Short mmCIF file of C-alpha atoms and ligand atoms in Angstrom, two decimals:
data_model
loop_
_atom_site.label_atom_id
_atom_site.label_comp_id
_atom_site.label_asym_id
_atom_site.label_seq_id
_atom_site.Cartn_x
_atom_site.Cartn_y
_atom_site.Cartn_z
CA UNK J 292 -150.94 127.34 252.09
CA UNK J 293 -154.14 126.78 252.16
CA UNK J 294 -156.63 126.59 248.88
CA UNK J 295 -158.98 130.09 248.52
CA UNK J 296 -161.83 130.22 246.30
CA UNK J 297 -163.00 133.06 244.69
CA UNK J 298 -166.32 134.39 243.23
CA UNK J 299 -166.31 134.53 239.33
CA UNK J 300 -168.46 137.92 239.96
CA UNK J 301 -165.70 138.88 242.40
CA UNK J 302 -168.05 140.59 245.17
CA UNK J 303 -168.00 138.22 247.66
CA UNK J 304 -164.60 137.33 249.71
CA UNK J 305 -162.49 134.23 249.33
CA UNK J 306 -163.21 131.21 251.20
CA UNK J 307 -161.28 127.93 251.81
CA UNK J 308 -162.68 124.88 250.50
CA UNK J 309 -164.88 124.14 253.60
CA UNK J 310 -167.31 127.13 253.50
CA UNK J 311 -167.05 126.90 249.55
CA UNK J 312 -168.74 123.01 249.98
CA UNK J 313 -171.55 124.87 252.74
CA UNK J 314 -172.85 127.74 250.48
CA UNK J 315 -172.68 126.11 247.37
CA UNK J 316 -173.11 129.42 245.53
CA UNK J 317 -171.35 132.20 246.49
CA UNK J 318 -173.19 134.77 248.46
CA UNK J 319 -172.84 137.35 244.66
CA UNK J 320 -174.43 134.61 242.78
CA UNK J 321 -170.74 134.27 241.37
CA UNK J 322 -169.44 130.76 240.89
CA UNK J 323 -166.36 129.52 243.05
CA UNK J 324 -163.40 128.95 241.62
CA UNK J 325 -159.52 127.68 243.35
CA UNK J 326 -157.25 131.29 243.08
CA UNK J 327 -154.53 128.96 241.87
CA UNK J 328 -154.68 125.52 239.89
CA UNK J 329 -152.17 123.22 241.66
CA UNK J 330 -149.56 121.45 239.57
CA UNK J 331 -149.64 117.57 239.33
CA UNK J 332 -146.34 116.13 240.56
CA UNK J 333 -144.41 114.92 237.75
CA UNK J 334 -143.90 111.36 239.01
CA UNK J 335 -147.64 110.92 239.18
CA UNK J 336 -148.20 111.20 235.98
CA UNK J 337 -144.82 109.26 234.41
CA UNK J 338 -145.35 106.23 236.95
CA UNK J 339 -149.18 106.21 237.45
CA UNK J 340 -149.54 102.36 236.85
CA UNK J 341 -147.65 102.32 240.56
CA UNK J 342 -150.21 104.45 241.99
CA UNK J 343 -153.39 102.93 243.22
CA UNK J 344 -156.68 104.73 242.27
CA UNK J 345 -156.92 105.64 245.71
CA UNK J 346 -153.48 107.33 246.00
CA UNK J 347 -153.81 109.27 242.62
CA UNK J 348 -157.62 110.61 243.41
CA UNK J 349 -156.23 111.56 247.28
CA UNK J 350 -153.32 113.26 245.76
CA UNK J 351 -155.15 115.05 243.48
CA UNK J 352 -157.93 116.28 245.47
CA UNK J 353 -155.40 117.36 248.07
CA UNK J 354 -154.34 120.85 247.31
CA UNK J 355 -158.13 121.99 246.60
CA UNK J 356 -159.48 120.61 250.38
CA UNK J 357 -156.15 121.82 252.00
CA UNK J 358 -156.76 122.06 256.38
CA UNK J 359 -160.45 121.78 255.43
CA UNK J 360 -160.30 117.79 255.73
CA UNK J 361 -157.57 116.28 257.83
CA UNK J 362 -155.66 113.73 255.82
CA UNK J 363 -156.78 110.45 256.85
CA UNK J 364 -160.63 111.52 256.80
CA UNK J 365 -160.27 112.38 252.94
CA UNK J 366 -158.43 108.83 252.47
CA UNK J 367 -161.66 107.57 253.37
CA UNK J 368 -163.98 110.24 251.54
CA UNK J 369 -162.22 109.42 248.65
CA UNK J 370 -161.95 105.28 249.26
CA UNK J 371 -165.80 105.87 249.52
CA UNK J 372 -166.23 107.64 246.40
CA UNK J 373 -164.36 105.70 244.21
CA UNK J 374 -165.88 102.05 245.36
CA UNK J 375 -166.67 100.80 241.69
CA UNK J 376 -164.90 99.94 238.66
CA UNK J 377 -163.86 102.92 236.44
CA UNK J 378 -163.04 100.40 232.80
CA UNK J 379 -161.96 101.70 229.94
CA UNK J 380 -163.19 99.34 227.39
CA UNK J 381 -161.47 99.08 224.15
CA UNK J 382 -163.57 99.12 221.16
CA UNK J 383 -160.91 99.89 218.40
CA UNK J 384 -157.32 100.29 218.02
CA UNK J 385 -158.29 103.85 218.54
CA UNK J 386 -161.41 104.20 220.47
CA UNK J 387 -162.03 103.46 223.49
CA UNK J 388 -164.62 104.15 226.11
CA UNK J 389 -164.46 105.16 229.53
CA UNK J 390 -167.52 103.81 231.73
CA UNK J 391 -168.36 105.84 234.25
CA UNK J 392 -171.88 104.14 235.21
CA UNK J 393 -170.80 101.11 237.53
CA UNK J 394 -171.41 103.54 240.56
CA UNK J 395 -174.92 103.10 242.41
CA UNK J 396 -176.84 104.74 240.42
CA UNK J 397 -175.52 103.97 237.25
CA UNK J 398 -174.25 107.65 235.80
CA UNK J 399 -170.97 109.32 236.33
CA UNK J 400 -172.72 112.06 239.14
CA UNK J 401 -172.33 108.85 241.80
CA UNK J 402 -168.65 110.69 241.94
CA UNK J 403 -169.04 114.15 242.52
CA UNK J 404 -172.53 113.26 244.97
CA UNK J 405 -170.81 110.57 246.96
CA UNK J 406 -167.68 112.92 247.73
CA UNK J 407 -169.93 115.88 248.17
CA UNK J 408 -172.11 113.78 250.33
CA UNK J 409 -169.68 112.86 253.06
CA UNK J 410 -167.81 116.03 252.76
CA UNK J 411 -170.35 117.78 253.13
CA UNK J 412 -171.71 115.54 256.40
CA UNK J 413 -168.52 116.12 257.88
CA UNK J 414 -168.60 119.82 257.90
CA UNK J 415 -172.48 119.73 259.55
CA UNK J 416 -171.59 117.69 262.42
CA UNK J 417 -170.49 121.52 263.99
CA UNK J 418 -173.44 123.06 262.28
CA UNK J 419 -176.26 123.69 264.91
CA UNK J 420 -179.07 124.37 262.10
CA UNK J 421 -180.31 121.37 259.80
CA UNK J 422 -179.23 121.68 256.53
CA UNK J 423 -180.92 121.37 253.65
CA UNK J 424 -179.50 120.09 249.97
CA UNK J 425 -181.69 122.14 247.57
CA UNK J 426 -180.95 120.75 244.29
CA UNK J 427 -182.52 120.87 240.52
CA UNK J 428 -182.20 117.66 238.24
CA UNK J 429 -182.24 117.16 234.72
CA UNK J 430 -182.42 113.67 235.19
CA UNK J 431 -179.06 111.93 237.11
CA UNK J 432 -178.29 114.40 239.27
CA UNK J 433 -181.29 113.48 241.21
CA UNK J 434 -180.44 109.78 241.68
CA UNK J 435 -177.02 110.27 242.34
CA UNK J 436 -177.29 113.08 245.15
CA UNK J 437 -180.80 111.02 246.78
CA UNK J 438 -178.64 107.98 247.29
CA UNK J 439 -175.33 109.79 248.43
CA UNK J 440 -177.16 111.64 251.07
CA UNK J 441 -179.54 108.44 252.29
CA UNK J 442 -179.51 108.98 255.93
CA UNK J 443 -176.90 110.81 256.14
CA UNK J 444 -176.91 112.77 259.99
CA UNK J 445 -177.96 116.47 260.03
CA UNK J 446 -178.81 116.91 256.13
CA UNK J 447 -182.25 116.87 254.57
CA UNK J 448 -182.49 117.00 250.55
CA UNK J 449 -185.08 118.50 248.19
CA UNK J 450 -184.30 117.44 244.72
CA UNK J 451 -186.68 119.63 241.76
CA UNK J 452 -187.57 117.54 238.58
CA UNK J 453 -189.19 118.05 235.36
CA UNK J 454 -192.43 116.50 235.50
CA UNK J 455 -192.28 113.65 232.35
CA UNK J 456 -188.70 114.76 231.40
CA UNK J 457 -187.01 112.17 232.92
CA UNK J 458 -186.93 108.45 232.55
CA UNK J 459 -188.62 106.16 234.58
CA UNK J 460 -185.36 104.71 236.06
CA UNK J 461 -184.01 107.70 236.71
CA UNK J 462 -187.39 108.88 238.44
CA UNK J 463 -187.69 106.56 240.75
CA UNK J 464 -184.36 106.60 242.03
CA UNK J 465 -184.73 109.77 243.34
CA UNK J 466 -188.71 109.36 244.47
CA UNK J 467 -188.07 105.97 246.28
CA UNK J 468 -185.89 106.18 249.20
CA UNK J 469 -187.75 108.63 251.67
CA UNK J 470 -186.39 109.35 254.85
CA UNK J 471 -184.34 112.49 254.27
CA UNK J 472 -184.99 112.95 250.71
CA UNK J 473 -187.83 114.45 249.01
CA UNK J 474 -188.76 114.85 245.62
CA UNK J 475 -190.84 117.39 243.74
CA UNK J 476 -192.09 117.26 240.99
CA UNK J 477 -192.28 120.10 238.80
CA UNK J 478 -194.59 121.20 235.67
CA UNK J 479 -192.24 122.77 233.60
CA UNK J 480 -188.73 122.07 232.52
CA UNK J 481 -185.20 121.76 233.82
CA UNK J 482 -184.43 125.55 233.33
CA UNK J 483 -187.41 126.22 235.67
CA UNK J 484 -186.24 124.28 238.54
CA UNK J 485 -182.99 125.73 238.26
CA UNK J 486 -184.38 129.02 237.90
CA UNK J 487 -186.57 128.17 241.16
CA UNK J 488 -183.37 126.70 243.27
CA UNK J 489 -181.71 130.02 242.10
CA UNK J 490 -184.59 131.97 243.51
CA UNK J 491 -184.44 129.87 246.52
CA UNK J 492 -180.80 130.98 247.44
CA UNK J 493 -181.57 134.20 247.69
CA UNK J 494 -184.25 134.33 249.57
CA UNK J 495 -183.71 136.14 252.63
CA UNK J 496 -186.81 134.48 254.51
CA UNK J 497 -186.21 131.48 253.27
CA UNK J 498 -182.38 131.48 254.62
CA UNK J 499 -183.58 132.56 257.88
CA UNK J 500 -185.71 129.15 258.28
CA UNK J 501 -183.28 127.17 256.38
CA UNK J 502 -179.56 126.38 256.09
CA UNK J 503 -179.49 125.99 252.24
CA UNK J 504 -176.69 124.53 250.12
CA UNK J 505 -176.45 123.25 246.34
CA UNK J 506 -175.25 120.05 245.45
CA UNK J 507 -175.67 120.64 241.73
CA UNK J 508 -172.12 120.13 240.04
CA UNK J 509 -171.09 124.07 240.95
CA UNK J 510 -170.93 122.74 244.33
CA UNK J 511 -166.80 122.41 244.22
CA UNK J 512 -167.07 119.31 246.05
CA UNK J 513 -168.93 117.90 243.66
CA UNK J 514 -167.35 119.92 240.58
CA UNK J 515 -163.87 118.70 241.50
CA UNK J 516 -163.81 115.40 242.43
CA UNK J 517 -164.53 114.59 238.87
CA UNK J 518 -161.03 115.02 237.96
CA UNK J 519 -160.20 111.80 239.46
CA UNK J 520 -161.14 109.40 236.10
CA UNK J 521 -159.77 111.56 233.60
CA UNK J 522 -156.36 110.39 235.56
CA UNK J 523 -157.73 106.91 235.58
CA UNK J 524 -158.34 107.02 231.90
CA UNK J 525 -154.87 108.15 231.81
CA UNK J 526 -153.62 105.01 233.93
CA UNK J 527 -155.16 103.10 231.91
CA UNK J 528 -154.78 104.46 228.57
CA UNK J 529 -152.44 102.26 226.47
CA UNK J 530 -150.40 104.41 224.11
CA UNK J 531 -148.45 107.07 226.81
CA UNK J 532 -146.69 108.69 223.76
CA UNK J 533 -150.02 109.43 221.94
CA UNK J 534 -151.75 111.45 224.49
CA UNK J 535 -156.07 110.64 224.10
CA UNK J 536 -158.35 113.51 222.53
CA UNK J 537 -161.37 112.87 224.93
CA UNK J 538 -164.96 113.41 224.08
CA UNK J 539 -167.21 114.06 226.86
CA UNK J 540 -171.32 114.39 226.39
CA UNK J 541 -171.77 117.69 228.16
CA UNK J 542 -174.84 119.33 229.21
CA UNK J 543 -174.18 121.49 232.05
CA UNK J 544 -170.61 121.71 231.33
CA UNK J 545 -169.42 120.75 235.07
CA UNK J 546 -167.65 116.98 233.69
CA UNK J 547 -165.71 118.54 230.98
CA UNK J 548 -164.57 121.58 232.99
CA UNK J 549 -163.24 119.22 235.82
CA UNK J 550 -161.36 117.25 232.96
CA UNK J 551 -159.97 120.85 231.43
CA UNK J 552 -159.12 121.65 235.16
CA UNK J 553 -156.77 117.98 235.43
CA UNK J 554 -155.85 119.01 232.07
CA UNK J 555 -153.82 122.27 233.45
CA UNK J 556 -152.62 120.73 236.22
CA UNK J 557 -150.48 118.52 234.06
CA UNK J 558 -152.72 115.67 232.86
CA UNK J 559 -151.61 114.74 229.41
CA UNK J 560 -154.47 115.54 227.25
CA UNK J 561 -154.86 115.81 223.17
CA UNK J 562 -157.75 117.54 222.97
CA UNK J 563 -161.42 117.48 224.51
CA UNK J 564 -165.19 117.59 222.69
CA UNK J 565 -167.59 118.78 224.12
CA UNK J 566 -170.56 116.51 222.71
CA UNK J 567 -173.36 118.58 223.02
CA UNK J 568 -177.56 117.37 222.08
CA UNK J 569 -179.65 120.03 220.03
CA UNK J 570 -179.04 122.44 223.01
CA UNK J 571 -175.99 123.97 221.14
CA UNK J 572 -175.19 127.15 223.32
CA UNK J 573 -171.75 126.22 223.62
CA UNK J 574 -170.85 124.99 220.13
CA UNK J 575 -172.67 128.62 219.08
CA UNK J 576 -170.69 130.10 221.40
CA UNK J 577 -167.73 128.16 220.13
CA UNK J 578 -168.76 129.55 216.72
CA UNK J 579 -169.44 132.92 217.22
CA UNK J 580 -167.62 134.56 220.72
CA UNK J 581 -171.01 135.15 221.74
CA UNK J 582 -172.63 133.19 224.92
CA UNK J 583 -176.51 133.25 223.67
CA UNK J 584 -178.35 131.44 226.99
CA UNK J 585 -181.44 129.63 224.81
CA UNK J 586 -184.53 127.68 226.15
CA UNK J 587 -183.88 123.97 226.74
CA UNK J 588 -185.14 121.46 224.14
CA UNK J 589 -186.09 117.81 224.82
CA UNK J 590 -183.72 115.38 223.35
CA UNK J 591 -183.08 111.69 223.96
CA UNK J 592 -179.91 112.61 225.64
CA UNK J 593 -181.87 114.36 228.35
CA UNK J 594 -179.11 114.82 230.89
CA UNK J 595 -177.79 117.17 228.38
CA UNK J 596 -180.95 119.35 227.64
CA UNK J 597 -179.51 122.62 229.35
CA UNK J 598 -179.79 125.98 228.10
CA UNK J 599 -177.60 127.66 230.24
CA UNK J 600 -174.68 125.91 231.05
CA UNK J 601 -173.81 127.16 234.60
CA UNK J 602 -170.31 125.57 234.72
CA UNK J 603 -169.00 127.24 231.40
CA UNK J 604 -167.87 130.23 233.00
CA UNK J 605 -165.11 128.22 235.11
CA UNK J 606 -164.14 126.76 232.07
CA UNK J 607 -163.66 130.55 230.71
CA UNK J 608 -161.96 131.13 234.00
CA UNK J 609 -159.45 127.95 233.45
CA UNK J 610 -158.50 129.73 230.27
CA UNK J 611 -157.85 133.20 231.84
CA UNK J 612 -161.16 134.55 228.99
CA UNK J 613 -158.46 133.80 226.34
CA UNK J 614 -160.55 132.48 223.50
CA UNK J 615 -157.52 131.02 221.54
CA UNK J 616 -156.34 128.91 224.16
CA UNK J 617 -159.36 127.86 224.89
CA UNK J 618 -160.29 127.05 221.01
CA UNK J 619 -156.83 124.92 220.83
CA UNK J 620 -158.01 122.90 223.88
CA UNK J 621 -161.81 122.31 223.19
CA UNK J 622 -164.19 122.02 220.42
CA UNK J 623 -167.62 122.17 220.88
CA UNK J 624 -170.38 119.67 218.55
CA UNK J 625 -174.18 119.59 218.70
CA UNK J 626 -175.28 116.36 217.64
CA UNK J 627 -178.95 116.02 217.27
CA UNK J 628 -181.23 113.08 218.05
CA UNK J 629 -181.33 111.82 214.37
CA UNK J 630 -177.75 111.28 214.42
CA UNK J 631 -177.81 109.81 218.24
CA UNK J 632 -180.22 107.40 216.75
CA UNK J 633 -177.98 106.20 214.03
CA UNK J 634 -175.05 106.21 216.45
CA UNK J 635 -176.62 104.04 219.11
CA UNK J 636 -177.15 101.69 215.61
CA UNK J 637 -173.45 102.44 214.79
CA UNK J 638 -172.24 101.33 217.79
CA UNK J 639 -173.74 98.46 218.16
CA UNK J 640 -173.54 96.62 214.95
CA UNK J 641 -169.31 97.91 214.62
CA UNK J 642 -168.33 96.96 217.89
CA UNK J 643 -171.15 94.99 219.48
CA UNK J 644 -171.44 97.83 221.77
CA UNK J 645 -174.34 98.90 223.45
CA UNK J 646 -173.87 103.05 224.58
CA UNK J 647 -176.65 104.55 226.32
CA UNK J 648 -177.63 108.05 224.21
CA UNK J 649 -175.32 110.74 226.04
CA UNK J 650 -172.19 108.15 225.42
CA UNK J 651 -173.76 107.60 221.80
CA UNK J 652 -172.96 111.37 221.83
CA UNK J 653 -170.14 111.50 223.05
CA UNK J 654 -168.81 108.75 220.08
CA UNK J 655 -170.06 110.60 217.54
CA UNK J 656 -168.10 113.48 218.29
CA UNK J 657 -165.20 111.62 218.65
CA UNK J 658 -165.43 109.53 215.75
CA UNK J 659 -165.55 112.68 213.74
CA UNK J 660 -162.18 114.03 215.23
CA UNK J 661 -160.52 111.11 214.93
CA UNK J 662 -161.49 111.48 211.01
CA UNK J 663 -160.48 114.70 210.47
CA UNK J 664 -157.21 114.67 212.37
CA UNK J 665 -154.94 111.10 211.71
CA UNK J 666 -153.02 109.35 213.99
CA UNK J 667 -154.78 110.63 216.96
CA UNK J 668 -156.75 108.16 219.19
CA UNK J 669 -159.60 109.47 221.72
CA UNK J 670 -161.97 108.06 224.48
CA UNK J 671 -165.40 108.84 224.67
CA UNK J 672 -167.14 109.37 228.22
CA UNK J 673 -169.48 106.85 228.96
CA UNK J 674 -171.90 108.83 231.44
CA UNK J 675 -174.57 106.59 231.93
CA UNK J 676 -176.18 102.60 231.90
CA UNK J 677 -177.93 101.97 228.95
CA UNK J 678 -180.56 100.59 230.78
CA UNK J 679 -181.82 103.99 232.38
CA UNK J 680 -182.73 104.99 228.57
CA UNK J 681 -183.71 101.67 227.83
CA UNK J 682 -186.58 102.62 224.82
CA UNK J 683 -184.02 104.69 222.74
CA UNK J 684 -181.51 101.72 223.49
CA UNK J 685 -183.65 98.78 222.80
CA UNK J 686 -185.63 100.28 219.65
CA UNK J 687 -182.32 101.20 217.98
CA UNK J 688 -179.81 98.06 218.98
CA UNK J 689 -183.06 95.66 218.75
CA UNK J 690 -181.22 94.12 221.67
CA UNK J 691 -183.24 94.03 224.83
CA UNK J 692 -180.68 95.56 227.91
CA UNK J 693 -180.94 93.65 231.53
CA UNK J 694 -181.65 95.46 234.11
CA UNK J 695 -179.48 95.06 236.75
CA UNK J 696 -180.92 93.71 240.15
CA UNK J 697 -180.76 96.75 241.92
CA UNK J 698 -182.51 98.64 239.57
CA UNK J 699 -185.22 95.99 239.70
CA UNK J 700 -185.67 96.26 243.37
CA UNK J 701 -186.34 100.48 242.79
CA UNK J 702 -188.65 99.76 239.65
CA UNK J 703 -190.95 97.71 241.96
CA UNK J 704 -190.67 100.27 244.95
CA UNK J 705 -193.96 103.00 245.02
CA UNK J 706 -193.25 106.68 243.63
CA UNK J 707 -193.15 109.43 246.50
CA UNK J 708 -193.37 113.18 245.14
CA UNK J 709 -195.02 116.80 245.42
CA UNK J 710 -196.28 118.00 242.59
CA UNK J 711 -195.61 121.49 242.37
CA UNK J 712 -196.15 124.52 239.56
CA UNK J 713 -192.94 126.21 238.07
CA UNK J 714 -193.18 129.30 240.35
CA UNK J 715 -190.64 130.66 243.15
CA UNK J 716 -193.50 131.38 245.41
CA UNK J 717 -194.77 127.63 245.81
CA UNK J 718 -191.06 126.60 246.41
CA UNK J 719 -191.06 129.06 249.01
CA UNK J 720 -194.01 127.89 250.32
CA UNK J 721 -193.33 124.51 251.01
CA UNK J 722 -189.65 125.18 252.20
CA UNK J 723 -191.06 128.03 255.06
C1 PLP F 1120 -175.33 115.16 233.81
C2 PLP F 1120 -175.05 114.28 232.66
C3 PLP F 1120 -174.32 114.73 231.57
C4 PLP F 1120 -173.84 116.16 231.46
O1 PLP F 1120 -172.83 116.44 232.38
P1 PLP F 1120 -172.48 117.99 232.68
O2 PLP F 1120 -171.44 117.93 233.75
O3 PLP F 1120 -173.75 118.62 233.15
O4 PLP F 1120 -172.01 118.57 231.42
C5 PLP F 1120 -174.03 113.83 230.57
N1 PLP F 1120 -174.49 112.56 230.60
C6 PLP F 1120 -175.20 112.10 231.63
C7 PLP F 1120 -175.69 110.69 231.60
C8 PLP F 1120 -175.51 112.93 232.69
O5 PLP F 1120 -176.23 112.46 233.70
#
């Protein structure tokens, strides 16, 4: 049978996974999400050590593309997604960290934006219109969807920043490359260029010109595709009795949702954290039953600085809206930048260990757990390189971090952007 997504505000029909990839959004604004979550198979998880990555991330994918993507073609999606080491680096005898930032552009997004990438250019090439990848960044997203979609046939991509909100690495990787991607540039904040994008979608005049799709993580092909490390954390995780509590720095709430999604398909799992910055919407929520969206707030963890966590609905969805499943499966923390500050210190002078501020997040939370609840042993998502936050790193570790050579070659390369005002109307402007 083949895998149907539905709209979380159920007024738009069920779609199979390749139209879900195409509109992004569904056409109600809703959220897609897979009618059924498929179950792991056993053997998968008892012998995963046998399985290469490439097996485990093909098998797991599987079920949600169904007759969208013929076999063989997703062997290679996936092979192409999943072309960089995925460590998990012991620090303790019961922390450990899983680095997610070996991929291109150094931050765990390379996953979800390379899969969505070529997915996504397979479905075009029977498209007739161009397509156009309208996307808002709050800092990695950015880099990660500009250099999955370099050159690729049929697909141009318009990537909204915050204007000074984002560090310099991360800026120029998504204002360098040209071709097919451009990058504006946008006085205001994060919340504003997703509130334009949103605007954007539903544009009726602007849909006639344009074939518009999303690749910010409630794109499914980019949402689900994430699954694939918390399984080779799993692989790799030493104790198989002693299942890990993992700890994942979550702004928009798309990573940790793809890890609660493995989670019910069978993946052993303790426990997860969200590690969350200042912007505590969740952990309120956590608190008090009550979703309360807020205005974002600049942190050093800037990935993270989202006041409306789009993806958090599909997490309710995972749990049927049953609050105390959900509350025995994830806790929510806000850790603010103080604390970051001494963790990134922490971290360094324990275990010699240089985190970047969203992991330093992301350890924080977890050491905490691990305190309050013995015996249990946890990983911490490392989401991005150091060196992309490299003032907050270096001032705190007083250990300078070396930038690696690609990341050189994009420092030296010139800045290309529009700058634009946070309104709808000059969005529209420029994409009619
Ligand atoms: C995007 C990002 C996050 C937050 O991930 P969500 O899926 O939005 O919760 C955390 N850390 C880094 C480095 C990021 O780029």
């Amino acid at each position: 049978m083949d895998m149907k997504y539905y709209s979380t505000n159920q007024q738009s029909p069920a779609v199979d996974f390749r139209e879900a990839t195409i509109n992004g959004q569904a056409p109600d604004k809703g959220l897609y999400f897979p009618e059924k979550i498929p179950v792991i198979d056993p053997d998968l998880i008892s012998n995963m050590e046998k399985y290469s990555d490439e097996e485990i991330a093909s098998r797991v994918i599987m079920p949600y593309t169904g007759e969208s993507i013929p076999g063989d073609k997703l062997m290679q999606i996936v092979k192409e997604t999943i072309s960089f080491p995925i460590p998990l680096i012991r620090l303790d005898e019961s922390v450990f960290s899983l680095e997610l930032f070996h991929g291109p552009t150094l931050a765990f997004k390379d996953i979800g934006a390379r899969f969505m990438s070529r997915c996504l250019g397979y479905f075009v090439k029977d498209v007739d219109k161009k397509v156009t990848v309208l996307v808002a960044t709050s800092g990695d997203t950015g880099g990660a969807v500009a250099s999955g979609f370099y050159n690729v046939d049929g697909i141009e991509v318009v990537i909204l920043y915050p204007s000074g909100k984002v560090s310099p690495v991360q800026e120029k990787q998504l204002t360098t490359l040209g071709k097919n991607i451009h990058a504006l540039e946008i006085e205001g904040t994060f919340d504003d260029c997703q509130q334009m994008v949103k605007n954007a979608f539903i544009d009726d005049e602007i849909k006639k010109k344009r074939f518009l799709t999303s690749a910010n993580s409630i794109n499914v092909a980019r949402w689900l595709p994430q699954q694939f490390y918390y399984f080779f954390a799993y692989k790799q995780w030493p104790d198989k009795n002693n299942p890990p509590v993992i700890s994942v720095p979550s702004g928009n709430f798309g990573n940790i949702c793809a890890g609660l999604l493995a989670f019910h398909s069978g993946l052993p799992v303790q426990h997860f954290i969200a590690a969350c910055n200042s912007n505590d919407v969740i952990p309120e929520f956590m608190r008090t039953q009550k979703f309360e969206s807020k205005k974002a707030v600049p942190t050093l963890s800037n990935a993270m600085d989202v006041g409306n966590p789009s993806n958090f609905i599909r997490i309710l969805e995972i749990f049927n809206h049953q609050f105390p499943a959900l509350e025995k499966m994830m806790s929510a923390v806000s850790i603010s930048d103080v604390e970051t500050i001494a963790a990134i210190s922490d971290l360094y002078h324990r275990y010699n260990y240089i985190p970047d501020p969203h992991g330093a997040v992301g350890w924080l939370a977890l050491k905490r757990w691990l305190e309050d609840h013995e015996g249990t042993k946890g990983i911490f998502l490392e989401t991005a390189h150091p060196v992309k936050f490299p003032e907050a790193v270096e001032k705190y570790t007083g250990k300078k971090v070396d930038m690696p050579i690609t990341v050189q070659e994009i420092m030296k390369s010139e800045k290309i952007s529009i700058k634009m005002k946070p309104a709808c109307e000059e969005l529209k402007n420029y994409l009619l």
